[in-house]
mmCIF file of C-alpha atoms in Angstrom:
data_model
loop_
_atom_site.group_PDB
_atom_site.id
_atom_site.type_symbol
_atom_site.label_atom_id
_atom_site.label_comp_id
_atom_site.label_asym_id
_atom_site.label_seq_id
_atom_site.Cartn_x
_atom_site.Cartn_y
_atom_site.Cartn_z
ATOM 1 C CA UNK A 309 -59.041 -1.137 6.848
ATOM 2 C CA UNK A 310 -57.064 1.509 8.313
ATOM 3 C CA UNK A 311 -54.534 -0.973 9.844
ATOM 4 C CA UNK A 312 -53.879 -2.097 5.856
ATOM 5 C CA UNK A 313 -53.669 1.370 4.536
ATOM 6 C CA UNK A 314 -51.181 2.767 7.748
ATOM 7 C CA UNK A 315 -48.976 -0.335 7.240
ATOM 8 C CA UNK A 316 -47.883 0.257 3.322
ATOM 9 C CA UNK A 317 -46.309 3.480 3.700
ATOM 10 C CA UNK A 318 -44.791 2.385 7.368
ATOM 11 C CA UNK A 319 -43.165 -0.992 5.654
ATOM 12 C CA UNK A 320 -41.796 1.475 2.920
ATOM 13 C CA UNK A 321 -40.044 3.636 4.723
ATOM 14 C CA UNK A 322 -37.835 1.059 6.803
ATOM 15 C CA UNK A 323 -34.281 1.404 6.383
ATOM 16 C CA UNK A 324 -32.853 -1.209 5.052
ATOM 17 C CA UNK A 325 -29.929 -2.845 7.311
ATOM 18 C CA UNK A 326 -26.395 -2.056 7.960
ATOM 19 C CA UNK A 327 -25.213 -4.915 6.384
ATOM 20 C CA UNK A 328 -27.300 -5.263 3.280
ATOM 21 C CA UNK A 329 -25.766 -1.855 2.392
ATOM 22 C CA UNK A 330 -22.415 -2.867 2.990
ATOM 23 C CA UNK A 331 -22.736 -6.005 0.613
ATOM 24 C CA UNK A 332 -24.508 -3.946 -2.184
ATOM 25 C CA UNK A 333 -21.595 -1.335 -1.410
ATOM 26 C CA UNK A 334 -18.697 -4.647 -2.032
ATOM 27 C CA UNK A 335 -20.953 -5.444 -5.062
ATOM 28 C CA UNK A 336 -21.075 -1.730 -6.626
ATOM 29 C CA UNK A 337 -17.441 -1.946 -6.390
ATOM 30 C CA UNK A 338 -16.908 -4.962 -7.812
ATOM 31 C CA UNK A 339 -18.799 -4.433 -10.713
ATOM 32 C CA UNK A 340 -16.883 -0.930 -11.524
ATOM 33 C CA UNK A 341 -13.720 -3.076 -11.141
ATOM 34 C CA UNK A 342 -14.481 -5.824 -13.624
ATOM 35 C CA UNK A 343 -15.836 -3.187 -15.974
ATOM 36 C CA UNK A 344 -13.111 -0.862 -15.905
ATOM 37 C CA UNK A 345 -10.537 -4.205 -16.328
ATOM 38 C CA UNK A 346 -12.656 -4.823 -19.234
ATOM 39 C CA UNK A 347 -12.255 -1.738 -20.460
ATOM 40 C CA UNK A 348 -8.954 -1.325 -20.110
ATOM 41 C CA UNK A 349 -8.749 -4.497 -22.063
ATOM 42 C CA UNK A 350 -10.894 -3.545 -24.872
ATOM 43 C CA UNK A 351 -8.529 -0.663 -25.941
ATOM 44 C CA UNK A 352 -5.331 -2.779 -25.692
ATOM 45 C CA UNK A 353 -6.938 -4.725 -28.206
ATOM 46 C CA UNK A 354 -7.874 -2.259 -30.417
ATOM 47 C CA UNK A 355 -4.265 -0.573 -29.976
ATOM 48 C CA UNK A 356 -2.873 -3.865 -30.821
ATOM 49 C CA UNK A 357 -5.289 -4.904 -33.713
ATOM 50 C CA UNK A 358 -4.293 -1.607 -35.259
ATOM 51 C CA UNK A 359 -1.307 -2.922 -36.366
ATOM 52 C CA UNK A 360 0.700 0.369 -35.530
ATOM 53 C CA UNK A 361 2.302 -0.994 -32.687
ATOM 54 C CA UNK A 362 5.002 -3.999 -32.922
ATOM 55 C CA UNK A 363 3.727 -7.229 -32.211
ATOM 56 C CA UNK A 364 6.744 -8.061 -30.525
ATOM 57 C CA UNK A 365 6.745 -4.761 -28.009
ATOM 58 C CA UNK A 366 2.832 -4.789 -28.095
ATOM 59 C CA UNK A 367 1.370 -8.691 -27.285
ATOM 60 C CA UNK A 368 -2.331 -9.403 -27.287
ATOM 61 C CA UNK A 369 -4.826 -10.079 -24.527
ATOM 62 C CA UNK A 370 -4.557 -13.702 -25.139
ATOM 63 C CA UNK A 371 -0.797 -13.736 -25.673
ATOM 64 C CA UNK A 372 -0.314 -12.458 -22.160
ATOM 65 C CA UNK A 373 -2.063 -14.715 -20.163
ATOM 66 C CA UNK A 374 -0.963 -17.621 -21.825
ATOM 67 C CA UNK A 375 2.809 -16.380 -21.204
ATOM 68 C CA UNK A 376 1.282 -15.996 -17.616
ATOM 69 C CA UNK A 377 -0.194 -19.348 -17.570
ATOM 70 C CA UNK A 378 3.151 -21.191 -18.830
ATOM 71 C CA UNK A 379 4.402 -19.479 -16.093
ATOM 72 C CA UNK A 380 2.044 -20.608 -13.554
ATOM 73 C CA UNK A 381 3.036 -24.255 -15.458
ATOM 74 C CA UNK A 382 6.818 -24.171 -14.388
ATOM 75 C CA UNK A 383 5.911 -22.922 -11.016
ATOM 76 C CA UNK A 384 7.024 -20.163 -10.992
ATOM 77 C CA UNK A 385 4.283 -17.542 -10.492
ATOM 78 C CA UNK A 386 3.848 -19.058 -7.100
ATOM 79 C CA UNK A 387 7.385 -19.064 -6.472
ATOM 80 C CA UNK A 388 8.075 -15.430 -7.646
ATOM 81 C CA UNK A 389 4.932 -14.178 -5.772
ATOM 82 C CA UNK A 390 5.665 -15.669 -1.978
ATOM 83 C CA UNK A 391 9.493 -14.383 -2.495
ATOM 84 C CA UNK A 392 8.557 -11.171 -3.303
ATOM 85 C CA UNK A 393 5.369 -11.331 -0.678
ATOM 86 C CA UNK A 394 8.032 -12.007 1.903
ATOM 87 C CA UNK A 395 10.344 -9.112 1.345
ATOM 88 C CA UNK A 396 7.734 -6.996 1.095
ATOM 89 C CA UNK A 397 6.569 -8.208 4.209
ATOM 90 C CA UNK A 398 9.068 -7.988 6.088
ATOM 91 C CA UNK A 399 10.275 -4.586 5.006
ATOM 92 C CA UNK A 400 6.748 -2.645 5.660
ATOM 93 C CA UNK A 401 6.886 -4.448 8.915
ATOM 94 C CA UNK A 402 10.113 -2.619 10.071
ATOM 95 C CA UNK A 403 9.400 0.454 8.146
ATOM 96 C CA UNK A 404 6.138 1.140 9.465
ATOM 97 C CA UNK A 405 7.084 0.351 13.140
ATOM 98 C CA UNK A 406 9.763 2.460 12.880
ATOM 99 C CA UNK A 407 7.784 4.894 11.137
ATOM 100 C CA UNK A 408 4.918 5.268 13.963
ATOM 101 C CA UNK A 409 8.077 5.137 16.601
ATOM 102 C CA UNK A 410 9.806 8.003 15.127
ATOM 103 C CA UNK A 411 6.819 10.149 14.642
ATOM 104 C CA UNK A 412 5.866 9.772 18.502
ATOM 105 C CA UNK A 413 8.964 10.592 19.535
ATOM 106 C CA UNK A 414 9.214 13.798 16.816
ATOM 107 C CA UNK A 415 5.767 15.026 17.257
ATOM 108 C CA UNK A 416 5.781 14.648 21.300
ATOM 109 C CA UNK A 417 9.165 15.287 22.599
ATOM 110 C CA UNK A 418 11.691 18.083 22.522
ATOM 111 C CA UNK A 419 14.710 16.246 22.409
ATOM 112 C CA UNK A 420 12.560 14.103 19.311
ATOM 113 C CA UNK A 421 11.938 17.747 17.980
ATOM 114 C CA UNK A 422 15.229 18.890 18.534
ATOM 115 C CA UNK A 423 17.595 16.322 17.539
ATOM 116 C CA UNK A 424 15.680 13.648 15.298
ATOM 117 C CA UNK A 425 13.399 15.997 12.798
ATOM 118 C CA UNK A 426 15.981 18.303 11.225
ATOM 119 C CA UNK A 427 18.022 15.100 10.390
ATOM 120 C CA UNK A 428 15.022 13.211 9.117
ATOM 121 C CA UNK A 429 13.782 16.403 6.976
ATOM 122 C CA UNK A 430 17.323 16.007 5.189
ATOM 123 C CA UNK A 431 16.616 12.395 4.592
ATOM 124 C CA UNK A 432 12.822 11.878 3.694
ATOM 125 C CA UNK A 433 13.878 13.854 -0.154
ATOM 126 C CA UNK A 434 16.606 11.305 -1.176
ATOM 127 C CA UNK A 435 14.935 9.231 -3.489
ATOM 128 C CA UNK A 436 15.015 5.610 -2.280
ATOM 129 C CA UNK A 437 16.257 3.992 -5.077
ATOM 130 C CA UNK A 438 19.405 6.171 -5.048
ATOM 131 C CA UNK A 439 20.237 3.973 -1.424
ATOM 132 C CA UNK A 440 20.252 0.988 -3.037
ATOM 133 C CA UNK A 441 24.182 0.813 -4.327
ATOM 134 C CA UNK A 442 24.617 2.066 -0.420
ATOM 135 C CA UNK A 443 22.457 -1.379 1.024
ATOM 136 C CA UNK A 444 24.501 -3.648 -1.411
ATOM 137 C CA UNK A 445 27.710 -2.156 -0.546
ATOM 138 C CA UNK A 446 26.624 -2.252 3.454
ATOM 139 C CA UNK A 447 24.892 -5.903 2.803
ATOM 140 C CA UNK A 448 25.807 -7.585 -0.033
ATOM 141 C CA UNK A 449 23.155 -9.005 -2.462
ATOM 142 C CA UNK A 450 21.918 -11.171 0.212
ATOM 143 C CA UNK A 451 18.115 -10.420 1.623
ATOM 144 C CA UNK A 452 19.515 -7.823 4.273
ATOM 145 C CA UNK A 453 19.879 -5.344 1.342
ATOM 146 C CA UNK A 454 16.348 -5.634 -0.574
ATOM 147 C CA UNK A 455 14.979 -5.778 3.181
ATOM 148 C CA UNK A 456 16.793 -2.436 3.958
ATOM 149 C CA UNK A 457 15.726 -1.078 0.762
ATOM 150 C CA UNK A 458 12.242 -1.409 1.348
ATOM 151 C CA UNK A 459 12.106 -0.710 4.859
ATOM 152 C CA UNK A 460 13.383 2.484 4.784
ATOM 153 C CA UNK A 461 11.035 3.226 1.471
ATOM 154 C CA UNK A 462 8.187 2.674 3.627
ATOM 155 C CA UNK A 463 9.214 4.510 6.654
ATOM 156 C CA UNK A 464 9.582 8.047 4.970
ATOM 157 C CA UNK A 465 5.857 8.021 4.133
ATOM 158 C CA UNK A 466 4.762 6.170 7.604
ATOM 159 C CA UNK A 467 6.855 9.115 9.849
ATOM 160 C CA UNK A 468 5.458 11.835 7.471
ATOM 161 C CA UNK A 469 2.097 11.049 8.075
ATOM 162 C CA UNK A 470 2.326 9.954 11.256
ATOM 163 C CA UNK A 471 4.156 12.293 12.287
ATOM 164 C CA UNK A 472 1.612 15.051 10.791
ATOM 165 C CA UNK A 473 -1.138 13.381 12.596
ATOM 166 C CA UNK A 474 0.580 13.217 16.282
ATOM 167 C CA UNK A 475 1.729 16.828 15.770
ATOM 168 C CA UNK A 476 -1.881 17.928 14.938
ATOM 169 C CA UNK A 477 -3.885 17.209 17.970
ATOM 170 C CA UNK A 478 -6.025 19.916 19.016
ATOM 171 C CA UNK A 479 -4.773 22.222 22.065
ATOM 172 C CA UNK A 480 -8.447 21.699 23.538
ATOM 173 C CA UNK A 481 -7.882 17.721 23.594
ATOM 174 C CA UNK A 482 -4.695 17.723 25.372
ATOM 175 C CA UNK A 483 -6.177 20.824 27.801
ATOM 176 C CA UNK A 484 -9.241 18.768 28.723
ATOM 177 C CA UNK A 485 -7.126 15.649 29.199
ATOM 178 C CA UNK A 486 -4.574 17.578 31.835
ATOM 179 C CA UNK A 487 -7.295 19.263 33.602
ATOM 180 C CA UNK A 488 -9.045 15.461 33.577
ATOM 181 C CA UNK A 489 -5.517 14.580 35.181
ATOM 182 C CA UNK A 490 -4.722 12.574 32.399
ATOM 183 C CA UNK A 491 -0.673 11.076 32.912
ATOM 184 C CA UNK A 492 1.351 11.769 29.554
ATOM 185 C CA UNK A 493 1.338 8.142 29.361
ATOM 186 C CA UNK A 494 -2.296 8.074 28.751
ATOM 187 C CA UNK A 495 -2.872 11.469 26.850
ATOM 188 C CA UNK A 496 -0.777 9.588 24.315
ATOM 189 C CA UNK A 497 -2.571 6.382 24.204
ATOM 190 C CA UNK A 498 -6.371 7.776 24.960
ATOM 191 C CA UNK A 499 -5.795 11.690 23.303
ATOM 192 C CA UNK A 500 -3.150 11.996 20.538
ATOM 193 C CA UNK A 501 -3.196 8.357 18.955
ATOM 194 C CA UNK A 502 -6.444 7.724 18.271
ATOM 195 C CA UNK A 503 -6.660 11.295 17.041
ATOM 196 C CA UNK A 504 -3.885 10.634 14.653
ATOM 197 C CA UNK A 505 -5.089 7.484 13.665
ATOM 198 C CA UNK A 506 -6.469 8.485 10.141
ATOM 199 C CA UNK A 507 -3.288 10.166 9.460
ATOM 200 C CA UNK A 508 -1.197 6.754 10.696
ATOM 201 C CA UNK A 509 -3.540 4.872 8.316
ATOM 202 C CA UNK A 510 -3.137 6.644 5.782
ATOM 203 C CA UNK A 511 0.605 6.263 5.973
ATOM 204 C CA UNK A 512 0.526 2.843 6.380
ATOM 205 C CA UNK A 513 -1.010 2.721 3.207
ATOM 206 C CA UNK A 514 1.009 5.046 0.930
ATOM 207 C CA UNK A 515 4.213 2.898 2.828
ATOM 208 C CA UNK A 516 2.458 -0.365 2.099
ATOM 209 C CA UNK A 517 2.435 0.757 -1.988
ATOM 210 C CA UNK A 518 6.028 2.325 -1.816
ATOM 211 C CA UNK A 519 6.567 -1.632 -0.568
ATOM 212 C CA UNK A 520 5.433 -2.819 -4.109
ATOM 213 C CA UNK A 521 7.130 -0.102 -5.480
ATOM 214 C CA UNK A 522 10.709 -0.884 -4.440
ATOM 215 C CA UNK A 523 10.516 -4.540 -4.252
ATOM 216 C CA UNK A 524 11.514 -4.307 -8.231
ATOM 217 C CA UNK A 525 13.927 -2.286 -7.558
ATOM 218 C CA UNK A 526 15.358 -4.519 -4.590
ATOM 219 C CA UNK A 527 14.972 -7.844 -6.514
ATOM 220 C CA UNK A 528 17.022 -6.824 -9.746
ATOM 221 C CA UNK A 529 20.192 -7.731 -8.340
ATOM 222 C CA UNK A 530 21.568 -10.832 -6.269
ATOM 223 C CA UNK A 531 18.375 -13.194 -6.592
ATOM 224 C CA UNK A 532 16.873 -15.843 -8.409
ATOM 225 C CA UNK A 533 12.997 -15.471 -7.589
ATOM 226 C CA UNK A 534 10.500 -12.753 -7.271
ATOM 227 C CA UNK A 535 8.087 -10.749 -9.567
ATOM 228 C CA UNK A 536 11.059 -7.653 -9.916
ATOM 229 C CA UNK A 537 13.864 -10.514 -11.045
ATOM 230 C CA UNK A 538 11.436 -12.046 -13.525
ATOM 231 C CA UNK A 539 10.219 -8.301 -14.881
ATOM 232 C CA UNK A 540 14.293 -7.711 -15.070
ATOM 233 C CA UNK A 541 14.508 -11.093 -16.917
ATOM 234 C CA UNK A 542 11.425 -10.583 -19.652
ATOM 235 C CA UNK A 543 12.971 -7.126 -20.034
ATOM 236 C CA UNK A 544 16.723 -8.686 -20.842
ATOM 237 C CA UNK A 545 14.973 -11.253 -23.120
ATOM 238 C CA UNK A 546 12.712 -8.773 -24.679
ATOM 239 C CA UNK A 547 9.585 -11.436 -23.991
ATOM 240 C CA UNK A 548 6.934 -8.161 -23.840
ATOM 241 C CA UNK A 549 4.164 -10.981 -23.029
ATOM 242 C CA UNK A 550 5.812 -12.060 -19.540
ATOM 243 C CA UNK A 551 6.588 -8.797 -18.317
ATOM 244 C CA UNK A 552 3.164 -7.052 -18.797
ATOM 245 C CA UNK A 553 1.489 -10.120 -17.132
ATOM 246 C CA UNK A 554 4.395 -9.185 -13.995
ATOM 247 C CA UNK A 555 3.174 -6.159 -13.833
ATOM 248 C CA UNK A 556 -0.189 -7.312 -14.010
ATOM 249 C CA UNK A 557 0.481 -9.239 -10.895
ATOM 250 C CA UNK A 558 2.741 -6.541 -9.226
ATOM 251 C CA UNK A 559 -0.453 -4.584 -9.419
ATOM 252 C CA UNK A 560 -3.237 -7.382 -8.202
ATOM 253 C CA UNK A 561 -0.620 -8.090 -5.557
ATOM 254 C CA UNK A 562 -0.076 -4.668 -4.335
ATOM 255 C CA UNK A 563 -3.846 -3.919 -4.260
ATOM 256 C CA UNK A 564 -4.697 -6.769 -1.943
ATOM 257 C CA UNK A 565 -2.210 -5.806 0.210
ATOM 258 C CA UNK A 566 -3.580 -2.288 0.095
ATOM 259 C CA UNK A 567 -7.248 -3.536 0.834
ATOM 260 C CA UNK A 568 -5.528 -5.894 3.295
ATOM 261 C CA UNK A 569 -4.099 -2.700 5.727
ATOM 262 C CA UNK A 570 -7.354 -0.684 5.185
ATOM 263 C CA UNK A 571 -9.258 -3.430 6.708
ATOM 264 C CA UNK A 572 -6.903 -3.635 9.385
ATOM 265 C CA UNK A 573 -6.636 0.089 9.899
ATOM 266 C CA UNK A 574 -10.806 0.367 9.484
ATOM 267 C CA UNK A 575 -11.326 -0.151 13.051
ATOM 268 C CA UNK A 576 -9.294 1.882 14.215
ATOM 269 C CA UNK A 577 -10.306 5.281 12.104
ATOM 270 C CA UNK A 578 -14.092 4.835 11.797
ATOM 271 C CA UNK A 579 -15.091 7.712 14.055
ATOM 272 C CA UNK A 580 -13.673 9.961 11.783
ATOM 273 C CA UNK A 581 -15.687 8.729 8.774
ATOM 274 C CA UNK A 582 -18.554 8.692 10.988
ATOM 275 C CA UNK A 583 -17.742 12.698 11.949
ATOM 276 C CA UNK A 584 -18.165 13.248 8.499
#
């Protein structure tokens, strides 16, 4: 009898485990992510059913995806999205190792200090977009230029926080290393980095978005496929329908790539959310 009365409360109390939390975590947010898509719909609806708005400039709900499924009919959604993909790609690729590089060297040498920071403080304000007439004129309107474009886009937010993070180490850590007889080899790779890991992934991130940001920009001139050239095209053509359901996809796009690097960069950061 007391054996059935102790073992209620005892079976109540047991946590439940690590990985049931996590999938009721993935299905919270997936339900606030439907909901708020439908609710975002819903008022577009009502805008447009108001008739206040022209129909022209202001498509409906089903008018948009069926301009997005003709689209996916001529194949070219798939088309647009894999150029565009690949530019992107490749540009937060050289942007965000050149990023991390540059920060290293910035936050943990003089001569970095000294001779690369004050240069890159004048740069990191000039608004990307205003290089662009500068990457055509060094590059033509070949790939080089939308690649440069969006490289250098995502290494002003990579170095910043990188840099930030590198720079920030506690005196204590890099004390206790030294006195450990840590090399400066290995205070960087044991000490600073993973110490300024949050701070890299965070950069990665914000680059990662600038990516999506400036691959409209980048693809407006000199090509034939990707989401920016079609958004330029609906825009020229005044076809409202197409260009919302770009954007649509610029944004889907751009947000699996985010959740992409944060599940890369996870690993590497979860002490800190575990500090806290």
């Amino acid at each position: 009898m007391t054996a059935g009365v102790d073992a209620a409360p005892v079976a109540s109390v047991v946590p439940s485990s690590p990985g049931r939390r996590v999938s009721l975590a993935r299905f919270r947010v997936l339900g606030w992510t439907v909901a708020s898509l439908l609710l975002a719909s819903g008022l577009w609806s009502v805008a447009v059913a108001s008739g206040r708005f022209p129909r022209q400039l202001f498509p409906s709900v089903p008018e948009i995806l069926a301009a997005g499924h003709t689209m996916w009919a001529d194949g070219l959604l798939v088309n647009d999205v894999t150029a565009s993909l690949g530019r992107a790609a490749a540009g937060f690729a050289i942007g965000a190792v050149l990023g991390i590089v540059v920060a290293v060297l910035t936050a943990t040498t003089a001569a970095g200090r000294n001779l690369l920071q004050p240069v890159l403080r004048v740069f990191s304000p000039i608004p990307t977009i205003g290089l662009v007439p500068l990457a055509i004129l060094w590059f033509g309107l070949g790939e080089n230029s939308k690649i440069l474009v969006i490289a250098l886009g995502v290494f002003v937010p990579v170095w910043i926080n990188s840099h930030s993070g590198l720079a920030g180490t506690p005196v204590d850590y890099l004390k206790a290393a030294r006195c450990l007889g840590a090399g400066r080899w290995q205070t960087l790779r044991k000490v600073v980095l993973p110490e300024a890991a949050p701070d890299i992934a965070a950069g990665l991130r914000v680059g990662a978005a600038m990516a999506f940001v400036l691959i409209v920009v980048a693809e407006m001139t000199g090509t034939t496929a990707g989401i920016g050239y079609r958004i330029y095209q609906a825009q020229l053509f005044s076809q409202a329908d197409r260009l919302i359901f770009c954007l649509i996809v610029l944004g889907i796009v751009g947000a699996l790539c985010d959740l992409a690097v944060h599940s890369a960069t996870s690993p590497l950061t979860r002490w800190a959310s575990e500090e806290h």
